[in-house]
Coordinates of C-alpha atoms in Angstrom, one line a residue:
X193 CA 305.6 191.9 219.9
X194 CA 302.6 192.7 217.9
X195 CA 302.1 191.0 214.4
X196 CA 302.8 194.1 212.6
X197 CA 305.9 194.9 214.1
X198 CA 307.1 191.3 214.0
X199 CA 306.3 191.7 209.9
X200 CA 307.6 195.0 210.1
X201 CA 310.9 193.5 211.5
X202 CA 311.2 190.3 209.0
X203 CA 310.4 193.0 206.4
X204 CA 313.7 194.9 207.8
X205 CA 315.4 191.5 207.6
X206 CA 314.6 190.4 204.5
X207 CA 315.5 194.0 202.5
X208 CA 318.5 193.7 204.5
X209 CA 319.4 190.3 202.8
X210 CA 318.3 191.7 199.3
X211 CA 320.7 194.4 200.1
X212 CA 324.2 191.7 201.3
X213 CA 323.1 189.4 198.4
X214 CA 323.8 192.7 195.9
X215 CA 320.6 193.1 194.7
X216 CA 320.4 196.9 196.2
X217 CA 323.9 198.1 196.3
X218 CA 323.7 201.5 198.6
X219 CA 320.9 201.2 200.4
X220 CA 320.2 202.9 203.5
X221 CA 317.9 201.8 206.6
X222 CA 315.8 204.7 206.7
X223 CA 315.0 203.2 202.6
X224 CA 314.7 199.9 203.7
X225 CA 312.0 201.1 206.4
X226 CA 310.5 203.1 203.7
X227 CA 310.5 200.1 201.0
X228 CA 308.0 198.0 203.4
X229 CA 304.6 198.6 202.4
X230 CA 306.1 197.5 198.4
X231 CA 307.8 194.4 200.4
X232 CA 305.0 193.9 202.1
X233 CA 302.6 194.3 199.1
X234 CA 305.0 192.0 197.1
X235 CA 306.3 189.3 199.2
X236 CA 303.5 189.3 202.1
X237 CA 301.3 187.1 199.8
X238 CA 301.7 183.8 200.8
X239 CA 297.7 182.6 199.9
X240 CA 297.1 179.5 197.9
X241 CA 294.1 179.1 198.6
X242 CA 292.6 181.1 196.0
X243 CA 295.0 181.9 193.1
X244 CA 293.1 183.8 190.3
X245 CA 293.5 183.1 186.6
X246 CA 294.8 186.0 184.7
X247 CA 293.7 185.1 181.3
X248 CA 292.1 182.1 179.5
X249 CA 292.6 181.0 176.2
X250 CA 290.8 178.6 174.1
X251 CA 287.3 180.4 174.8
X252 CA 285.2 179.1 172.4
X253 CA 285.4 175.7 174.2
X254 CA 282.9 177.7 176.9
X255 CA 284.9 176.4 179.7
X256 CA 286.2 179.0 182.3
X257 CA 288.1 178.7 185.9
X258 CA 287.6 181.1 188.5
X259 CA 290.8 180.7 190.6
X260 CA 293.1 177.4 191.1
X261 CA 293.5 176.2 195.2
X262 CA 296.3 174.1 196.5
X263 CA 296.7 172.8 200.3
X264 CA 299.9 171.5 201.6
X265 CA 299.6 168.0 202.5
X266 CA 303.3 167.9 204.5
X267 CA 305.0 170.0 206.5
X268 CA 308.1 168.9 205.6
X269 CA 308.2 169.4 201.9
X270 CA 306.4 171.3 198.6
X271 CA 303.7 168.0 198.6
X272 CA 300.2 170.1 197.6
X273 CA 296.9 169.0 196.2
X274 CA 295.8 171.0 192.8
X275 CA 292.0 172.1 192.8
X276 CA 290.2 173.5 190.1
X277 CA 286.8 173.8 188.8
X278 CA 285.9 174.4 184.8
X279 CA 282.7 175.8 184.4
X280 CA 280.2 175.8 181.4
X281 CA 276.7 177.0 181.2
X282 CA 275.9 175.5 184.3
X283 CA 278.1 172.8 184.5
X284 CA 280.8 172.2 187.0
X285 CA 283.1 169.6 187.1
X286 CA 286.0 169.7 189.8
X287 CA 289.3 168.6 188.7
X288 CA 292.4 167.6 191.7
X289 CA 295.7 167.1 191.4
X290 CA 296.3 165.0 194.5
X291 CA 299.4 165.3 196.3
X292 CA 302.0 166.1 193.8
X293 CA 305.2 167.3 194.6
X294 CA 305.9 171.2 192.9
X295 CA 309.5 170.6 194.6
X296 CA 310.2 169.0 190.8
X297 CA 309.1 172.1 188.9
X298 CA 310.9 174.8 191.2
X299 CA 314.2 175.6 189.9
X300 CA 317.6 174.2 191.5
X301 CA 320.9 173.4 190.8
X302 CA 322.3 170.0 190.7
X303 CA 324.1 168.5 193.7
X304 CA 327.6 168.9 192.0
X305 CA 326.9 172.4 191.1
X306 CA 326.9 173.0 195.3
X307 CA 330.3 174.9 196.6
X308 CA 330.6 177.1 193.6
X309 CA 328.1 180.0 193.9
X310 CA 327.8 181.3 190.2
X311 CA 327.7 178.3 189.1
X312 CA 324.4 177.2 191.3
X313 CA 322.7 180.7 190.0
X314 CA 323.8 180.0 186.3
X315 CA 321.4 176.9 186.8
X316 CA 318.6 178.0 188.5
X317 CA 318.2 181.0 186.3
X318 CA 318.4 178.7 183.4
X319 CA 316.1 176.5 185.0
X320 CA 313.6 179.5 185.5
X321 CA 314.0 180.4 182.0
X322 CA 313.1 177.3 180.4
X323 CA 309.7 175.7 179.8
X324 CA 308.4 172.9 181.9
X325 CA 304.9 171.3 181.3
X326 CA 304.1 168.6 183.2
X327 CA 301.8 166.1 182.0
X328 CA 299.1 164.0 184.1
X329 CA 297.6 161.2 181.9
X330 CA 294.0 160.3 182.4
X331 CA 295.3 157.0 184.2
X332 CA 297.6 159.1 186.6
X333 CA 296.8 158.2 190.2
X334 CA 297.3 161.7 191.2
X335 CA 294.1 163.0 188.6
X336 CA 290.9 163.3 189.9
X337 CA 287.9 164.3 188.1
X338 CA 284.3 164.5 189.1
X339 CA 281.3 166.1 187.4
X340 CA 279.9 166.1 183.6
X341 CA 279.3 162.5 182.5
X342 CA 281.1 163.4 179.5
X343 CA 284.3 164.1 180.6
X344 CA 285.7 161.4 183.0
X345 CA 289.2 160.9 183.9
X346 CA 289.4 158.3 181.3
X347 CA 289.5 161.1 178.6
X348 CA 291.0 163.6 180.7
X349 CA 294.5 165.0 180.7
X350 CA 295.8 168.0 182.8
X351 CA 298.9 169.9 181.9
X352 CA 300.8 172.1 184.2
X353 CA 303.7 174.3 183.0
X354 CA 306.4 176.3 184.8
X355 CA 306.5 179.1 182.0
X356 CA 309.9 180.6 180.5
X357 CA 308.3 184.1 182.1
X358 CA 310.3 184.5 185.5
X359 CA 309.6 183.4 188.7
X360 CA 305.5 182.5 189.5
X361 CA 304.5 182.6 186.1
X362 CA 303.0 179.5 185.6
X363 CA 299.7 178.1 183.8
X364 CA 297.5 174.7 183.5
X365 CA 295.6 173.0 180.4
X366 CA 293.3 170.5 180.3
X367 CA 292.6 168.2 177.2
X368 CA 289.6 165.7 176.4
X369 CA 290.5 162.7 174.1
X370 CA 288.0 163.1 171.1
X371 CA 288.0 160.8 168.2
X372 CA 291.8 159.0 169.3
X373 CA 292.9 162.4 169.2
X374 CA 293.9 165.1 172.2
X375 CA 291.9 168.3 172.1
X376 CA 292.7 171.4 174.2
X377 CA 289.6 172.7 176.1
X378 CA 291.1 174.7 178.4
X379 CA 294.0 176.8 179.2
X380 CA 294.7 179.6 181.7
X381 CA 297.2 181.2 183.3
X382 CA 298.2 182.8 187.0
X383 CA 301.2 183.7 189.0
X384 CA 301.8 182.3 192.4
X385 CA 301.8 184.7 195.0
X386 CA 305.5 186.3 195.3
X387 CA 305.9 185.6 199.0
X388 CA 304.5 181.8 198.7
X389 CA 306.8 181.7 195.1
X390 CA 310.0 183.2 197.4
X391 CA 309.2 179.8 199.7
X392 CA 309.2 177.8 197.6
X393 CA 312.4 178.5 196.2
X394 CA 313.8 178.8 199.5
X395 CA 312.8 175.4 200.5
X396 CA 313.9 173.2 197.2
X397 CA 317.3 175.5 197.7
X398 CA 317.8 175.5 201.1
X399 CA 319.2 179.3 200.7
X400 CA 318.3 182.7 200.8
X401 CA 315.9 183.6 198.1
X402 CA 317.4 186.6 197.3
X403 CA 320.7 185.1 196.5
X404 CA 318.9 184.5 192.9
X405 CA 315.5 187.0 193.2
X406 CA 318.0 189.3 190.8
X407 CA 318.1 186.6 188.1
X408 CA 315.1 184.8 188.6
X409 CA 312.2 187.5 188.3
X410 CA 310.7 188.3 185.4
X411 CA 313.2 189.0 182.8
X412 CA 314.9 191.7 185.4
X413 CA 316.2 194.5 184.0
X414 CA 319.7 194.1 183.2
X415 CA 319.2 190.0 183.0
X416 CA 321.9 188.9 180.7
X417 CA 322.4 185.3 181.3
X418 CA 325.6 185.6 182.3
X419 CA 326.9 187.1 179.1
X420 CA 330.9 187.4 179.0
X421 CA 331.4 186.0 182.1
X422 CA 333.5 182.6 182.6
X423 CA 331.9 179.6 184.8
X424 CA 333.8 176.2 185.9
X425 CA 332.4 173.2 184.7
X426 CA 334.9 170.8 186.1
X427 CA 332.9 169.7 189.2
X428 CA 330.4 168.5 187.0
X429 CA 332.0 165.7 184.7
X430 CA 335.7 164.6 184.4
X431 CA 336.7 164.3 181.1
X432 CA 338.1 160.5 180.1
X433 CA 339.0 160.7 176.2
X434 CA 338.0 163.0 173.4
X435 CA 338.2 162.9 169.8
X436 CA 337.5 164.7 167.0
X437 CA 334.8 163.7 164.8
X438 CA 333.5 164.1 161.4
X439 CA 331.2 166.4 161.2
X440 CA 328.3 167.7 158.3
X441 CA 326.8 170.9 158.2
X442 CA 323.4 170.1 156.3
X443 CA 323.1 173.8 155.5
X444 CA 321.6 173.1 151.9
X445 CA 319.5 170.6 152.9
X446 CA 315.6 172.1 152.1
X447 CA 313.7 173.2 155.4
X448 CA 311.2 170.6 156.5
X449 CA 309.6 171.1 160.1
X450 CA 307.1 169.2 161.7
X451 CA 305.0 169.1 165.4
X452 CA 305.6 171.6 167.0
X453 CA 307.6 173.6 164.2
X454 CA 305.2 173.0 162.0
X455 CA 302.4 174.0 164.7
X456 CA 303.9 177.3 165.1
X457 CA 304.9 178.4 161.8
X458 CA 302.5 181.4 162.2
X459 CA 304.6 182.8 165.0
X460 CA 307.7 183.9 162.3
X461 CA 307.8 187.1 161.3
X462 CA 309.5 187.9 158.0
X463 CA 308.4 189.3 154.7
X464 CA 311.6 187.2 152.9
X465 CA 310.2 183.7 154.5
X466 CA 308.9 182.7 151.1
X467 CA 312.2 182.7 150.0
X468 CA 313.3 180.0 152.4
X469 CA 314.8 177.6 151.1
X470 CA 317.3 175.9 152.7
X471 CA 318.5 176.2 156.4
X472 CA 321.6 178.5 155.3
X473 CA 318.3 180.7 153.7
X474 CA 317.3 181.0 157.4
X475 CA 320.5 181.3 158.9
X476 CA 321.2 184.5 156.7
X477 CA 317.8 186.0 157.1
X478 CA 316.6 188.7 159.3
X479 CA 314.2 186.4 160.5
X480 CA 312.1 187.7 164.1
X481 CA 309.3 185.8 166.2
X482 CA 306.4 186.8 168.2
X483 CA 307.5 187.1 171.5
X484 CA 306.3 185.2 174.2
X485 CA 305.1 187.2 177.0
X486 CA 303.3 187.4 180.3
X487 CA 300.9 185.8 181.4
X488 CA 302.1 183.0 179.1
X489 CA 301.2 184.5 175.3
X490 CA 302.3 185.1 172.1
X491 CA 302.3 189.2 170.8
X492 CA 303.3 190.2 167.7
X493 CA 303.4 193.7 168.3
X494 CA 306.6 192.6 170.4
X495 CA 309.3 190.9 168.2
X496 CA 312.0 188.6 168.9
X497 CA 315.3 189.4 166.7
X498 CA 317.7 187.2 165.6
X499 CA 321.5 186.8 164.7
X500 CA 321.9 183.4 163.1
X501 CA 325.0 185.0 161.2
X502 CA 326.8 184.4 165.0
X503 CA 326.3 180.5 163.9
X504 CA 326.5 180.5 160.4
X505 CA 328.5 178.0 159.8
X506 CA 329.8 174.6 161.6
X507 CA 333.7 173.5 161.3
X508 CA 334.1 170.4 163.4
X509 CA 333.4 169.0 166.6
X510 CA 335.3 167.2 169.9
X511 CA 333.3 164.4 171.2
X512 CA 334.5 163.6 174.7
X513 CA 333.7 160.7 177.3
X514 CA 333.1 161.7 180.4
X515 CA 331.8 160.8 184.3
X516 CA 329.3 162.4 185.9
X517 CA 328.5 162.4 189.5
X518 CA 324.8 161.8 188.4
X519 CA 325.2 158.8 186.0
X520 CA 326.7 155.6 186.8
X521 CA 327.4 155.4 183.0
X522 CA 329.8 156.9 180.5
X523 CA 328.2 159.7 178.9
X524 CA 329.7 162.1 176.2
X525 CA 330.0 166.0 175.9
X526 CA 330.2 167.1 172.2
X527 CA 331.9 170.2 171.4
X528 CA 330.1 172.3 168.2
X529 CA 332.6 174.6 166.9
X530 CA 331.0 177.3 164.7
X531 CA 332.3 180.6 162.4
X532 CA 330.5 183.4 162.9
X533 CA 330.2 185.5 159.5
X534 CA 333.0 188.1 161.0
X535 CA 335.4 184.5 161.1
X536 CA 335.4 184.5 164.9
X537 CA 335.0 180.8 166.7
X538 CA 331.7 180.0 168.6
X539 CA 331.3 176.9 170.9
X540 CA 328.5 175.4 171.9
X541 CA 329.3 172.5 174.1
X542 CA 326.2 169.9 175.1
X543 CA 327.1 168.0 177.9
X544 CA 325.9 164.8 180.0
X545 CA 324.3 162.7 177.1
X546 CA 324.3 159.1 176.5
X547 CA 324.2 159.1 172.8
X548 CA 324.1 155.7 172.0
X549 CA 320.8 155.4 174.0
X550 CA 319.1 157.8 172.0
X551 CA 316.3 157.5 170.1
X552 CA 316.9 155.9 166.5
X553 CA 315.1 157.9 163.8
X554 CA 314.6 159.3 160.4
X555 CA 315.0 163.5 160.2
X556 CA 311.5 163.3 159.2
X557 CA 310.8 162.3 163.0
X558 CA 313.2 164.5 164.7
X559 CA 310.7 165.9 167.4
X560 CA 310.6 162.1 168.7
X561 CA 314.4 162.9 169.5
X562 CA 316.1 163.8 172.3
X563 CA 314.3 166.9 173.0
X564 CA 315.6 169.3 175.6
X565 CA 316.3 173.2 176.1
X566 CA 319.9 174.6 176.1
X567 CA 321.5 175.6 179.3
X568 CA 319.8 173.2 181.7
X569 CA 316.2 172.2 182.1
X570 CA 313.8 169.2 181.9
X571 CA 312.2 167.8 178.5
X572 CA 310.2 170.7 177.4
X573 CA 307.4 168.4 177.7
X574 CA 307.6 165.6 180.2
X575 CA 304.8 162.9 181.8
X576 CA 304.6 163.4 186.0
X577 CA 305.2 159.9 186.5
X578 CA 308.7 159.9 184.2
X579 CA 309.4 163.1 186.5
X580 CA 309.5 161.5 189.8
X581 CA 311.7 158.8 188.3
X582 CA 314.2 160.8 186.8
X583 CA 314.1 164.3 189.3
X584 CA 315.6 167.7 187.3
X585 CA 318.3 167.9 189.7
X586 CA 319.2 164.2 188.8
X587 CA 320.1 165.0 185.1
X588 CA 323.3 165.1 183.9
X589 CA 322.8 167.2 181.2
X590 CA 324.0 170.8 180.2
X591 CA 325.0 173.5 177.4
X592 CA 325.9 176.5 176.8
X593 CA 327.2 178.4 173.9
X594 CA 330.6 180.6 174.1
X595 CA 332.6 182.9 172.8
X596 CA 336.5 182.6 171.4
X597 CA 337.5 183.8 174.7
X598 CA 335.7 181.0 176.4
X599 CA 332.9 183.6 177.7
X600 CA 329.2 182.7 177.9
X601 CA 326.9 184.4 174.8
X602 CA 323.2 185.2 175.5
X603 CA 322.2 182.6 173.2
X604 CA 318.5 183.8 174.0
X605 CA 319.1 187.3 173.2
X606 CA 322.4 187.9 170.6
X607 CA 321.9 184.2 168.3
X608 CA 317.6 183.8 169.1
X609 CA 318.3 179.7 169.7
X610 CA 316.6 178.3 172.9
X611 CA 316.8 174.7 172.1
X612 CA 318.5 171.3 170.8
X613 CA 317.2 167.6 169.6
X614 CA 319.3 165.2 169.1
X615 CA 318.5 161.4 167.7
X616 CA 320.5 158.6 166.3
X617 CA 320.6 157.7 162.6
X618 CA 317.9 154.9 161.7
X619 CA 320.0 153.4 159.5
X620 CA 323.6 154.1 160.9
X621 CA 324.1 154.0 164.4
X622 CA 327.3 155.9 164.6
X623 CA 325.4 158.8 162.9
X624 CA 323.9 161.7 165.3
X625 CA 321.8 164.1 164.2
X626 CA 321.8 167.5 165.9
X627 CA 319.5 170.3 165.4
X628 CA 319.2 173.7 166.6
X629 CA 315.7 175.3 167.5
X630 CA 315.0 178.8 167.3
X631 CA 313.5 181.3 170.1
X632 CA 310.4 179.9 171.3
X633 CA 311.6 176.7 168.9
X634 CA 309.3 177.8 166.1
X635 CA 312.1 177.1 163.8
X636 CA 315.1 175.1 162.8
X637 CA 317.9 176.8 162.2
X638 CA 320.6 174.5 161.3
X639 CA 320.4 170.4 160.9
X640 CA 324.2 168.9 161.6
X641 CA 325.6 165.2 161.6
X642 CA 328.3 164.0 163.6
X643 CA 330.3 160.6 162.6
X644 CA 330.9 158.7 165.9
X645 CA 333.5 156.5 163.9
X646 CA 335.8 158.9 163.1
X647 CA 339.1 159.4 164.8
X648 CA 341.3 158.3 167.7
X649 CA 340.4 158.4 171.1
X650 CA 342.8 160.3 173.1
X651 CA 343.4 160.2 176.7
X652 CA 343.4 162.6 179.2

């Protein structure tokens, strides 16, 4: 059989899976014939050897990259070395990423997630969906850097980020250590090659990539995120005890931000914003973002609503010890219970932490908290060394926000909140602080306490 009509055939094959998994509902084979040269044109790139940059930011540094490369350095697994070159008036210096392993940055679902179909695509299209920049130090084994005398890998740090974009949409950063201090030089972004991006998946997964090509690409038309639909948690984490605890909703408390809020305050988009005050001020605002959009930007001709009234105000919580299948410890699952401004009940449940491990800290120095997406997801930022320790698929820890019917909300699209931190009190231990980021997290929204010493355990 000739090559082209042993693509043409795995062309045939692979629509034909698109069209079993329910992706193409009604398709005929005469279509799926005709659909080959967009397959083909799609999903037939598999080169990684040269992988253009779409756009570069940070221009006025005078450093550019032609393309990215990466070679395979197993057969076995998603093991690659990272090559790049940033250019300036005549200057090149090379940079490698030597064999790191992309299997950590390609969505999956945890091993206790397996056996229960939605429930494996509720995570990977969550993990698609949220942010993950991956840091290599200057002392990182895996960095290499030769070239201008100035820049040595001693003062060199490379980032590399699975965007929030859909699947492939991915970008890389490098920063020089100037004066103590990191400074960006570089940033661009590209998008894997579909075909090599379908692989991928396929391999971390061990499944049909169109099983979750629906969910997973590019904010699909249609993509809710599982809105009003129920999922079974239970294989996850066996509930031991729960109580209800004291809770505080800090809604009065004046807005401070800092890092990264603070960073991005530019990116908020509402004529009443001088009139913030307090974080019930925001949460009764018509506040929109910039939204964030491919290649991996920010556009404010392209806002972001939001619907803080869905959360407007906390009534108590259920803090509950559980076991997880991925901890050897106990960990806890707090329940939220909010009122939306019609009176109807809104849960968000955040499950799989250890709170008495986390970071002990002032409000002032939130971002050092417990810093994590909602749904499921890695640290937004996380060092490559900390990531093999602790794999994505290794973490024990979820949320998700429902409705009184116990149906999943599109917290991204009907509330505009995309993340949570989380730190214990510096003065009193059995004092959490919980606080809800906005889209993007440009913004808190709401800054909550919940009293660990309050109220009787009961069994279940």
């Amino acid at each position: 059989m000739s090559n082209v009509s042993t693509f043409s055939a795995k062309i045939v094959q692979e629509l034909t899976n698109w069209k079993t998994a329910g992706i193409a509902g009604g398709i005929t084979l005469s279509m799926l014939l005709a659909s080959a040269g967009i397959y083909q044109i799609s999903y037939g790139k598999t080169n990684l050897q040269q992988i253009a940059i779409s756009y570069e930011e940070v221009q006025d540094s005078g450093y550019s990259v032609k393309n990215i490369s990466l070679q395979s350095t197993t057969k076995e697994n998603l093991h690659y070395n990272l090559d790049f070159e940033l250019q300036k008036e005549g200057e090149t210096i090379a940079i490698a990423l030597d064999d790191i392993d992309l299997s950590l940055m390609i969505p999956a679902a945890p091993e206790s997630a397996k056996g229960n179909a939605e429930l494996v695509k509720w995570f990977i299209l969550e993990r698609e969906f949220n942010r993950q920049r991956v840091v290599f130090q200057a002392d990182s084994p895996h960095l290499q850097v030769k070239g201008d005398r100035q820049l040595k890998a001693n003062n060199l740090s490379v980032h590399l980020t699975n965007n929030c974009l859909g699947a492939g949409y991915w970008e890389i950063a490098v920063f020089a250590e100037e004066n103590g201090a990191a400074k960006k030089i570089y940033q661009g972004f590209f998008d894997f090659p579909r075909g090599s991006y379908k692989n991928f998946v396929e391999t971390v997964n061990k499944d049909s990539y169109w099983q979750y090509a629906q969910g997973i690409e590019s904010w699909y038309p249609g993509t809710t995120f599982f809105k009003g639909q129920t999922l079974d948690f239970s294989t996850l984490r066996s509930v031991k005890n729960e109580r209800k605890v004291a809770v505080n909703d800090l809604k009065n408390e004046t807005v401070f931000t800092v890092a990264e809020q603070k960073q991005k305050a530019n990116l908020i988009v509402d004529d009443t914003q001088q009139d913030w005050q307090t974080w019930s001020d925001i949460r009764h605002s018509s506040v929109q973002f910039q939204s964030f959009v491919i290649p991996g930007i920010y556009d404010p001709d392209r806002l972001w609503k939001s619907n803080y009234s869905e959360i407007a105000n906390l009534t108590n919580a259920v803090v509950k010890d559980i076991e997880s299948p991925l901890s050897k410890k106990t960990l806890q699952e707090i329940d939220f219970y909010f009122q939306n401004e019609a009176g109807k009940t809104r849960k968000l449940v955040v499950s799989g932490v250890d709170l008495k491990s986390l970071p002990k800290l002032s409000s002032q120095n939130y971002s050092q908290g417990l810093y994590m997406p909602l749904g499921y997801g890695t640290p937004f930022t996380q060092d490559y060394e900390e990531l093999k320790q602790n794999p994505p698929v290794k973490n024990p820890i979820f949320s998700t926000l429902f409705d009184e019917s116990d149906r999943i909300i599109d917290y991204r699209h009907d509330v505009g909140i995309n993340g949570m931190v989380m730190h214990q009190d510096a003065v009193n231990p059995d004092l959490v602080h919980f606080y809800l980021l906005s889209y993007e997290r440009i913004s808190i929204v709401g800054h909550y306490t919940v009293n660990l010493n309050n109220g009787d355990a009961k069994s279940i």
